[in-house]
Amino acid sequence: MSVTPIQLQGAPHRQHAMEAGTINPGVLAAQYAVRGELPTRAAALQRVLDAGGAAAAALPFREIIYCNVGNPLAVGNRPYTYHRQVLALCDCPDLLQGLDAATAEKLFPADVQAAARRLLQATGIGGTGAYSESAGVTLIRQDVAEYMNARDGLAGEHPLAATAADVFLSNGSSGAILMLLSLLADTGSREASAAAAASRTVMPSSPPAGVLIPVPQYPIYSALLTVLGTHQLQYHLQEHRQWALDVTELERLVQDARQRGIDPRALVVISPGNPTGQLLEAANVQEILAFAHRERLLLLADEVYADNVYVDDRRFESFRRVLHRDMPSEVQRELELVSLYSASKGLVSECGRRGGYMLLSPGVTSAAREQLTKIASIMLCPNLGGQVMVDCVVRPPQPGQPSYPLYARERAERFASLQRRAHLVVQAFCSMTAVECNPSQGAMYAFPRVRVSARAAQAARDAGMPLDTFYCVRLLERTGICVVPGAGFGMRSAGEENGDGSVSFYLRTTILPPEDKMHDVMDAIKKHHEEFLHKYGSVSKM
């Protein structure tokens, strides 16, 4: 029996279902510079080095040093012994079977064994290979709640203390950010929600959504908002005040957005800052909390670098601590605050585990919680290895336990080294001609401003590159050091003209290469900078 082919009306004039003209334009427009053009070039050079031969020998460096992304273990930093031991036993409980107690304890201290058994009992018979509850293992979420309560001064019977129900575990903080921004995504162009369409009812159109994000800022926010079609309302941090946040600019931005028919719904604040390394003072945090409450904004407190504070005269002030310590009771009850944390950052730096979480304040509505639960359910659950790593972060060895001396030593050495590297990198940049760099008070980065001649800017245009990319590509090709142009964080890629005829731009580098190598890295950057100024014309000292 023959079948007559169906002739479709208006057959598509395309070769593929996914091509430039059909792919989601939001995805096409999204940019993520820390994994963008410079790292791609660096990977190509790495392949040349790996292949060896004449091409590799011709390069003026013998290795690629990745300073583009906060990925500490990838550049030689070491993991915590306790965390890896607990994870090993959770992944392979059979490691202890058939061993007597004395032999087992030589391999895994008693507190490691106890922690693993506790977690395995909570995960059930499937262990780390089975799905957990959608929001994460209940026991781990309770451990997170207790940790955050202690951190923020809400321990004990405090009426606003968090419980497991307030915690969503996630695949890194990135997973939590995606969940939150999905709830805020623009609905202004849609005539009906999916549910309304199914019930044949039409929902009233609402104003398009906007989210306030800092500039400079970690590009996950701008990238995801672009993908989701949500307006980016960019507020500029004040470089001359060590990248402080000015609430008056937030107020102006909100009013301007509303006049343009945009509904500001959320405010993102990163402290300690990425890429700038700034640390907000308590008074500034109070202003931000009051503003977010007054304007009925969801406040996303990105605090993944809470443990990375390198200045002795300052302390990390979490938004949640300041909220419950310093703000009026109605603000405490009503403010929609979400605190973000990650096992990828801090002093743990287990980026590949993809462990993170968000903690919801009492002001986050039941409707929002239900929809977050729905999104978590659609994704089934965060990965179990990341969940175990989160538990190790929030429930580390305590004094008196067998693993504590080694853990305390590893933690102290790691912090002291990062503190020295932060100081070293900033001092090195400040010693260079026509370079300024605010102190790296926290996080893992430095964000210097570089001034070059107008001739250098013209050379970049002639090469068909933005000025900041031109400089960073030359740095990579001459030293093997991969950094990120400032445009990747929202700064002007072509630079800004100064009164003396010079042009300024920014770049971001991590402080993560091993300490003995960090000196060589900064010496190489300084040498490249001097050669660049010599080739394209020097500028006056600042």
Coordinates of C-alpha atoms in Angstrom, one line a residue:
M1 CA 0.0 0.0 0.0
S2 CA 1.5 3.3 -1.1
V3 CA 1.3 6.4 1.1
T4 CA 1.0 9.8 -0.4
P5 CA 3.3 12.3 1.3
I6 CA 1.5 15.2 3.1
Q7 CA 2.2 18.5 1.5
L8 CA 2.5 21.1 4.3
Q9 CA 1.3 24.6 3.7
G10 CA 4.1 27.2 3.9
A11 CA 6.9 24.7 4.3
P12 CA 9.8 26.3 6.2
H13 CA 12.7 27.7 4.1
R14 CA 15.4 26.4 6.4
Q15 CA 17.8 23.5 6.6
H16 CA 17.8 22.9 10.3
A17 CA 15.4 23.2 13.3
M18 CA 18.2 24.9 15.3
E19 CA 20.1 27.5 13.3
A20 CA 20.9 31.2 13.8
G21 CA 17.5 32.3 12.6
T22 CA 15.5 30.0 14.8
I23 CA 17.5 29.8 18.1
N24 CA 16.1 31.7 21.0
P25 CA 17.3 35.3 20.4
G26 CA 17.8 35.7 24.2
V27 CA 20.4 32.8 24.1
L28 CA 22.1 34.3 21.1
A29 CA 22.4 37.7 22.8
A30 CA 23.6 36.4 26.1
Q31 CA 27.3 36.8 26.9
Y32 CA 29.4 35.2 29.6
A33 CA 32.9 36.6 29.4
V34 CA 34.6 34.5 32.0
R35 CA 34.2 31.5 29.7
G36 CA 34.2 33.7 26.5
E37 CA 36.7 34.8 23.8
L38 CA 39.8 34.9 26.0
P39 CA 39.4 31.5 27.5
T40 CA 38.6 30.1 24.0
R41 CA 41.9 31.5 22.7
A42 CA 43.7 30.2 25.8
A43 CA 42.4 26.7 25.2
A44 CA 43.6 26.9 21.6
L45 CA 47.1 27.9 22.8
Q46 CA 47.0 25.0 25.3
R47 CA 46.4 22.6 22.5
V48 CA 49.4 23.9 20.7
L49 CA 51.5 23.4 23.9
D50 CA 50.1 19.9 24.4
A51 CA 51.0 19.0 20.8
G52 CA 54.6 20.1 21.2
G53 CA 56.9 20.5 18.2
A54 CA 58.0 23.7 16.5
A55 CA 54.7 25.6 17.0
A56 CA 54.8 25.1 20.8
A57 CA 58.5 26.0 20.9
A58 CA 57.8 29.2 19.1
L59 CA 55.4 30.4 21.8
P60 CA 57.0 32.9 24.4
F61 CA 55.6 30.9 27.3
R62 CA 55.5 27.2 28.4
E63 CA 52.1 27.1 30.1
I64 CA 48.7 28.7 30.2
I65 CA 47.8 30.3 33.6
Y66 CA 44.1 30.7 33.9
C67 CA 43.2 33.8 35.9
N68 CA 39.8 34.2 34.3
V69 CA 37.6 32.2 36.5
G70 CA 37.3 31.5 40.3
N71 CA 38.2 27.9 40.1
P72 CA 40.8 27.4 42.8
L73 CA 41.4 23.6 42.6
A74 CA 42.1 23.9 38.8
V75 CA 45.2 26.1 39.5
G76 CA 46.7 24.0 42.2
N77 CA 44.9 24.7 45.4
R78 CA 44.1 21.7 47.6
P79 CA 40.8 20.4 48.9
Y80 CA 40.0 19.9 52.6
T81 CA 40.9 16.4 53.7
Y82 CA 37.8 16.0 55.9
H83 CA 35.4 17.0 53.1
R84 CA 36.9 14.6 50.6
Q85 CA 36.9 11.7 53.1
V86 CA 33.2 12.2 54.0
L87 CA 32.3 12.4 50.3
A88 CA 34.4 9.2 49.6
L89 CA 32.5 7.2 52.2
C90 CA 29.1 8.5 51.1
D91 CA 29.9 7.5 47.5
C92 CA 31.4 4.2 48.5
P93 CA 30.3 3.0 51.9
D94 CA 31.8 -0.4 51.1
L95 CA 35.2 1.0 51.8
L96 CA 34.8 0.2 55.5
Q97 CA 33.2 -3.2 55.1
G98 CA 35.4 -6.1 56.3
L99 CA 37.7 -3.9 58.3
D100 CA 38.2 -4.0 62.0
A101 CA 37.6 -0.7 63.9
A102 CA 41.3 0.1 64.4
T103 CA 42.2 -0.4 60.7
A104 CA 39.1 1.6 59.6
E105 CA 40.0 4.5 61.9
K106 CA 43.5 4.7 60.4
L107 CA 41.9 5.2 57.0
F108 CA 39.0 7.4 58.1
P109 CA 38.8 9.1 61.5
A110 CA 35.8 8.3 63.7
D111 CA 34.1 11.7 63.1
V112 CA 34.4 11.2 59.3
Q113 CA 32.7 7.8 59.6
A114 CA 30.0 9.2 61.9
A115 CA 29.3 12.1 59.5
A116 CA 29.0 9.7 56.5
R117 CA 26.7 7.3 58.3
R118 CA 24.5 10.2 59.4
L119 CA 24.2 11.4 55.8
L120 CA 23.7 8.0 54.3
Q121 CA 20.9 7.3 56.8
A122 CA 19.3 10.6 55.6
T123 CA 19.7 9.8 51.9
G124 CA 18.1 6.4 52.3
I125 CA 19.0 3.1 50.6
G126 CA 20.0 4.7 47.3
G127 CA 22.7 6.9 49.0
T128 CA 24.3 9.5 46.7
G129 CA 23.1 7.6 43.6
A130 CA 19.4 8.2 44.1
Y131 CA 17.2 11.2 43.8
S132 CA 16.6 13.2 47.0
E133 CA 13.7 15.4 47.8
S134 CA 13.3 18.1 45.2
A135 CA 14.6 20.9 47.5
G136 CA 17.4 18.7 48.8
V137 CA 17.9 16.2 51.6
T138 CA 15.9 17.4 54.6
L139 CA 18.7 16.7 57.1
I140 CA 21.2 18.8 55.1
R141 CA 18.7 21.6 54.7
Q142 CA 18.2 21.6 58.5
D143 CA 22.0 21.7 58.9
V144 CA 22.1 24.7 56.6
A145 CA 19.3 26.5 58.5
E146 CA 21.2 25.9 61.8
Y147 CA 24.5 27.1 60.3
M148 CA 22.8 30.3 58.9
N149 CA 21.0 31.0 62.2
A150 CA 24.3 30.8 64.1
R151 CA 26.1 32.9 61.5
D152 CA 23.4 35.6 61.5
G153 CA 22.7 35.7 65.3
L154 CA 19.3 33.9 65.1
A155 CA 20.3 30.7 67.0
G156 CA 18.1 29.1 69.6
E157 CA 14.4 30.0 69.9
H158 CA 14.5 33.2 67.9
P159 CA 11.1 33.7 66.3
L160 CA 12.6 34.5 62.9
A161 CA 15.1 31.6 62.9
A162 CA 15.2 29.6 59.7
T163 CA 14.1 25.9 59.4
A164 CA 14.7 23.3 56.7
A165 CA 11.5 24.6 54.9
D166 CA 13.3 27.9 54.3
V167 CA 16.3 26.3 52.5
F168 CA 16.5 25.2 48.9
L169 CA 19.7 23.3 48.0
S170 CA 20.9 23.9 44.4
N171 CA 23.5 23.0 41.8
G172 CA 25.8 25.7 42.9
S173 CA 24.5 29.2 43.6
S174 CA 24.0 29.5 39.8
G175 CA 21.1 27.0 40.1
A176 CA 19.4 29.0 42.8
I177 CA 19.9 32.2 40.8
L178 CA 18.2 30.7 37.7
M179 CA 15.3 29.5 39.8
L180 CA 14.8 33.0 41.3
L181 CA 15.1 34.9 38.1
S182 CA 12.7 32.4 36.4
L183 CA 10.1 33.5 38.8
L184 CA 10.8 37.2 38.0
A185 CA 11.0 36.7 34.2
D186 CA 9.1 39.2 32.0
T187 CA 5.4 38.6 31.6
G188 CA 4.5 41.9 30.0
S189 CA 4.3 40.5 26.5
R190 CA 2.3 37.4 27.3
E191 CA -1.5 37.7 27.2
A192 CA -2.0 34.6 29.3
S193 CA 0.0 32.2 31.4
A194 CA 0.2 28.6 30.5
A195 CA -2.4 27.7 33.2
A196 CA -4.8 30.4 31.9
A197 CA -4.4 29.1 28.4
A198 CA -5.2 25.6 29.5
S199 CA -8.4 26.9 31.2
R200 CA -9.3 29.2 28.3
T201 CA -9.1 32.3 30.5
V202 CA -7.0 35.3 29.7
M203 CA -4.9 36.9 32.4
P204 CA -4.5 40.6 32.5
S205 CA -1.2 41.8 31.1
S206 CA 1.3 43.1 33.7
P207 CA 4.1 45.6 33.2
P208 CA 7.4 44.1 32.0
A209 CA 9.7 43.1 34.8
G210 CA 13.0 44.7 35.6
V211 CA 15.9 43.6 37.9
L212 CA 18.5 46.0 39.4
I213 CA 22.0 44.6 38.9
P214 CA 25.3 46.2 39.7
V215 CA 27.9 47.4 37.2
P216 CA 30.5 46.0 37.4
Q217 CA 28.9 42.7 38.1
Y218 CA 29.3 38.9 37.9
P219 CA 27.9 38.2 34.4
I220 CA 25.6 35.3 35.3
Y221 CA 22.9 37.9 36.1
S222 CA 23.1 39.8 32.8
A223 CA 23.3 36.6 30.9
L224 CA 20.3 34.9 32.5
L225 CA 18.2 38.0 32.4
T226 CA 19.0 38.3 28.7
V227 CA 18.0 34.6 28.1
L228 CA 14.8 35.1 30.2
G229 CA 13.8 38.4 28.4
T230 CA 13.8 40.5 31.6
H231 CA 14.9 44.1 31.7
Q232 CA 18.3 44.8 33.2
L233 CA 18.3 48.0 35.3
Q234 CA 22.0 48.6 35.8
Y235 CA 23.2 50.6 38.8
H236 CA 26.9 51.7 38.9
L237 CA 29.1 51.1 41.9
Q238 CA 31.3 54.1 42.9
E239 CA 34.9 53.3 42.2
H240 CA 36.2 56.4 44.1
R241 CA 34.5 55.1 47.2
Q242 CA 36.0 51.6 46.9
W243 CA 33.1 50.4 44.8
A244 CA 30.4 51.4 47.3
L245 CA 26.7 51.3 46.5
D246 CA 24.8 54.6 46.4
V247 CA 21.1 54.2 47.3
T248 CA 20.2 57.5 45.7
E249 CA 21.2 56.0 42.3
L250 CA 18.9 53.0 43.0
E251 CA 16.0 55.4 43.8
R252 CA 16.6 57.3 40.5
L253 CA 16.9 54.1 38.6
V254 CA 13.6 52.7 40.0
Q255 CA 11.7 55.9 39.3
D256 CA 13.1 56.1 35.7
A257 CA 12.1 52.5 35.1
R258 CA 8.6 53.1 36.2
Q259 CA 8.2 56.1 34.0
R260 CA 9.3 53.9 31.1
G261 CA 6.6 51.3 32.0
I262 CA 8.9 48.8 33.6
D263 CA 8.1 47.2 36.9
P264 CA 11.3 46.8 39.0
R265 CA 10.9 43.6 41.0
A266 CA 14.3 42.7 42.4
L267 CA 17.6 44.1 43.5
V268 CA 20.8 42.1 43.3
V269 CA 23.7 43.0 45.6
I270 CA 27.0 41.1 45.7
S271 CA 29.0 41.4 48.9
P272 CA 31.9 40.7 49.0
G273 CA 31.9 41.9 45.5
N274 CA 32.7 40.1 42.2
P275 CA 34.7 41.4 40.3
T276 CA 35.5 44.3 42.6
G277 CA 36.2 42.7 45.9
Q278 CA 34.5 45.4 47.9
L279 CA 32.9 44.8 51.3
L280 CA 29.7 46.7 52.2
E281 CA 29.6 48.4 55.6
A282 CA 26.7 47.8 58.0
A283 CA 25.3 51.3 57.5
N284 CA 25.2 50.8 53.7
V285 CA 23.5 47.4 54.2
Q286 CA 20.8 49.1 56.4
E287 CA 20.2 51.7 53.6
I288 CA 19.8 48.9 51.0
L289 CA 17.4 46.9 53.2
A290 CA 15.2 50.0 53.9
F291 CA 15.2 50.8 50.2
A292 CA 14.2 47.3 49.1
H293 CA 11.4 47.2 51.7
R294 CA 10.2 50.6 50.7
E295 CA 10.1 49.8 47.0
R296 CA 8.7 46.2 47.6
L297 CA 11.7 44.6 45.9
L298 CA 13.0 41.1 46.3
L299 CA 16.5 41.5 47.6
L300 CA 19.0 38.8 46.3
A301 CA 21.9 38.9 48.6
D302 CA 24.8 37.2 46.7
E303 CA 27.1 36.3 49.6
V304 CA 29.1 33.4 48.2
Y305 CA 32.4 35.0 49.3
A306 CA 31.3 35.5 52.9
D307 CA 34.4 33.7 54.2
N308 CA 36.8 35.6 51.9
V309 CA 37.4 38.8 53.9
Y310 CA 41.0 39.9 53.9
V311 CA 41.0 43.2 55.7
D312 CA 41.7 43.1 59.5
D313 CA 39.6 46.1 60.4
R314 CA 36.4 45.0 58.7
R315 CA 34.0 42.1 59.1
F316 CA 31.5 40.6 56.8
E317 CA 28.0 41.9 57.5
S318 CA 25.4 39.6 56.1
F319 CA 22.1 41.2 54.9
R320 CA 20.2 38.7 57.1
R321 CA 22.2 39.6 60.2
V322 CA 21.8 43.3 59.7
L323 CA 18.1 42.9 58.9
H324 CA 17.3 41.1 62.2
R325 CA 19.8 43.1 64.3
D326 CA 19.2 46.7 63.2
M327 CA 15.9 47.0 61.2
P328 CA 12.4 47.7 62.5
S329 CA 10.2 44.7 63.1
E330 CA 7.9 45.3 60.1
V331 CA 10.9 45.3 57.8
Q332 CA 12.1 42.0 59.4
R333 CA 8.7 40.4 58.8
E334 CA 7.9 41.9 55.4
L335 CA 11.1 42.1 53.4
E336 CA 11.5 39.5 50.7
L337 CA 15.2 38.6 51.2
V338 CA 17.0 35.6 49.7
S339 CA 20.5 34.8 50.8
L340 CA 22.8 32.8 48.4
Y341 CA 25.7 30.6 49.3
S342 CA 28.0 28.2 47.4
A343 CA 30.4 25.4 48.1
S344 CA 32.3 26.6 45.0
K345 CA 33.6 29.7 46.7
G346 CA 34.6 30.8 50.2
L347 CA 37.5 28.7 51.6
V348 CA 36.1 25.5 50.3
S349 CA 36.3 26.1 46.5
E350 CA 34.9 22.7 45.4
C351 CA 33.6 24.2 42.2
G352 CA 33.1 20.9 40.4
R353 CA 30.8 19.6 43.1
R354 CA 28.1 22.1 42.1
G355 CA 26.8 22.5 45.7
G356 CA 24.9 25.6 46.8
Y357 CA 21.8 26.9 48.5
M358 CA 19.4 29.7 49.0
L359 CA 17.7 30.7 52.2
L360 CA 14.4 32.5 52.2
S361 CA 13.4 35.1 54.7
P362 CA 10.0 35.1 56.4
G363 CA 8.8 37.8 53.9
V364 CA 9.0 35.5 50.9
T365 CA 5.4 34.6 50.1
S366 CA 3.9 31.2 50.2
A367 CA 3.0 31.6 46.5
A368 CA 6.7 32.2 45.7
R369 CA 7.7 29.2 47.8
E370 CA 5.2 27.0 46.0
Q371 CA 6.5 28.0 42.6
L372 CA 10.2 27.5 43.7
T373 CA 9.2 24.0 44.8
K374 CA 7.6 23.4 41.4
I375 CA 10.8 24.5 39.6
A376 CA 12.9 22.3 41.9
S377 CA 10.5 19.4 41.2
I378 CA 10.8 19.9 37.5
M379 CA 14.6 19.6 37.9
L380 CA 14.1 16.6 40.2
C381 CA 16.8 17.5 42.7
P382 CA 20.3 19.0 43.1
N383 CA 23.1 16.5 42.6
L384 CA 23.8 14.5 45.8
G385 CA 27.6 15.0 45.8
G386 CA 27.1 18.7 45.9
Q387 CA 24.6 18.3 48.7
V388 CA 27.1 16.3 50.7
M389 CA 29.7 18.9 50.1
V390 CA 27.4 21.6 51.4
D391 CA 26.8 19.6 54.6
C392 CA 30.6 19.4 55.1
V393 CA 30.8 23.2 54.7
V394 CA 28.0 24.0 57.2
R395 CA 28.9 21.2 59.6
P396 CA 32.7 21.0 59.7
P397 CA 34.9 19.2 62.3
Q398 CA 34.6 20.8 65.8
P399 CA 37.3 21.2 68.5
G400 CA 37.9 17.9 70.2
Q401 CA 37.0 15.8 67.2
P402 CA 39.8 13.7 65.5
S403 CA 39.7 15.6 62.2
Y404 CA 39.7 19.1 63.7
P405 CA 43.4 19.8 64.1
L406 CA 44.1 19.0 60.4
Y407 CA 41.0 20.9 59.2
A408 CA 41.9 23.9 61.3
R409 CA 45.4 24.0 60.0
E410 CA 44.3 23.6 56.3
R411 CA 41.7 26.4 56.7
A412 CA 44.1 28.8 58.4
E413 CA 46.8 28.2 55.8
R414 CA 44.4 28.6 53.0
F415 CA 43.0 31.9 54.3
A416 CA 46.4 33.3 55.1
S417 CA 47.7 32.5 51.7
L418 CA 44.7 34.1 50.0
Q419 CA 45.1 37.2 52.1
R420 CA 48.7 37.5 51.1
R421 CA 47.9 37.0 47.5
A422 CA 45.1 39.6 47.6
H423 CA 47.6 42.1 48.9
L424 CA 50.4 41.1 46.5
V425 CA 48.2 41.4 43.4
V426 CA 46.8 44.8 44.3
Q427 CA 50.2 46.2 45.3
A428 CA 51.7 44.9 42.0
F429 CA 49.0 46.6 40.0
C430 CA 49.4 49.9 41.9
S431 CA 53.1 49.8 41.2
M432 CA 52.5 49.9 37.4
T433 CA 52.5 53.1 35.4
A434 CA 49.0 54.4 34.8
V435 CA 47.2 51.6 36.6
E436 CA 44.9 52.0 39.6
C437 CA 43.4 49.2 41.7
N438 CA 41.2 49.4 44.8
P439 CA 42.1 47.0 47.6
S440 CA 40.7 43.5 47.3
Q441 CA 38.8 43.5 50.6
G442 CA 37.2 40.2 49.9
A443 CA 36.3 37.5 47.2
M444 CA 39.0 36.2 44.9
Y445 CA 39.7 39.0 42.4
A446 CA 41.3 42.3 41.6
F447 CA 39.7 44.8 39.1
P448 CA 42.3 47.3 38.1
R449 CA 41.7 50.4 35.8
V450 CA 44.4 50.7 33.1
R451 CA 45.2 53.9 31.2
V452 CA 46.7 53.7 27.8
S453 CA 47.4 56.1 24.9
A454 CA 44.9 57.1 22.2
R455 CA 47.3 55.4 19.8
A456 CA 46.7 52.1 21.6
A457 CA 43.0 52.7 21.3
Q458 CA 43.4 53.3 17.6
A459 CA 45.5 50.1 17.2
A460 CA 42.7 48.2 18.8
R461 CA 40.2 49.6 16.3
D462 CA 42.5 48.8 13.5
A463 CA 42.7 45.2 14.8
G464 CA 38.9 45.1 14.9
M465 CA 38.8 44.6 18.7
P466 CA 37.5 46.5 21.7
L467 CA 40.4 48.1 23.6
D468 CA 40.1 45.9 26.7
T469 CA 40.0 42.7 24.6
F470 CA 43.0 44.0 22.6
Y471 CA 45.1 44.5 25.7
C472 CA 44.0 41.2 27.3
V473 CA 44.6 39.2 24.0
R474 CA 48.1 40.7 23.8
L475 CA 48.7 39.7 27.4
L476 CA 47.6 36.1 26.7
E477 CA 49.7 35.8 23.5
R478 CA 52.9 37.1 25.2
T479 CA 52.7 35.6 28.7
G480 CA 50.1 32.8 28.6
I481 CA 48.1 34.6 31.3
C482 CA 44.4 34.5 30.7
V483 CA 42.3 37.3 32.3
V484 CA 38.9 38.8 31.5
P485 CA 38.2 42.2 29.8
G486 CA 36.2 44.6 31.9
A487 CA 33.4 44.6 29.3
G488 CA 32.5 41.1 30.5
F489 CA 31.3 42.7 33.8
G490 CA 29.4 45.6 32.2
M491 CA 32.2 48.2 31.7
R492 CA 32.7 50.0 28.4
S493 CA 34.8 47.8 26.1
A494 CA 36.1 50.7 24.1
G495 CA 37.3 52.4 27.2
E496 CA 36.7 55.9 28.5
E497 CA 38.5 59.0 27.3
N498 CA 40.4 61.0 30.0
G499 CA 41.1 64.7 30.0
D500 CA 44.8 64.1 29.2
G501 CA 44.1 62.2 26.0
S502 CA 44.6 58.8 27.5
V503 CA 41.9 56.1 27.5
S504 CA 40.9 53.9 30.5
F505 CA 39.6 50.4 30.6
Y506 CA 39.3 47.6 33.1
L507 CA 40.2 43.9 33.5
R508 CA 39.6 41.2 36.1
T509 CA 42.1 38.7 37.3
T510 CA 41.8 36.1 40.0
I511 CA 44.2 35.9 42.9
L512 CA 44.2 32.1 42.8
P513 CA 47.4 30.8 41.2
P514 CA 49.6 29.2 43.9
E515 CA 51.5 31.7 46.0
D516 CA 54.9 30.9 44.7
K517 CA 53.7 31.3 41.2
M518 CA 51.6 34.5 41.9
H519 CA 54.8 36.6 42.1
D520 CA 55.9 35.4 38.6
V521 CA 52.4 36.0 37.3
M522 CA 52.4 39.6 38.4
D523 CA 56.0 40.2 37.2
A524 CA 54.9 38.9 33.8
I525 CA 51.8 41.2 33.7
K526 CA 54.0 44.2 34.7
K527 CA 56.6 43.4 32.0
H528 CA 53.8 43.1 29.4
H529 CA 52.3 46.4 30.5
E530 CA 55.6 48.2 30.3
E531 CA 56.2 46.8 26.8
F532 CA 52.6 47.7 25.7
L533 CA 53.1 51.3 26.9
H534 CA 56.5 51.5 25.2
K535 CA 55.0 50.3 21.9
Y536 CA 51.9 52.4 21.8
G537 CA 53.1 55.4 23.8
S538 CA 53.3 56.1 27.5
V539 CA 50.9 58.1 29.6
S540 CA 51.4 60.3 32.6
K541 CA 51.5 58.8 36.0
M542 CA 48.4 59.1 38.1

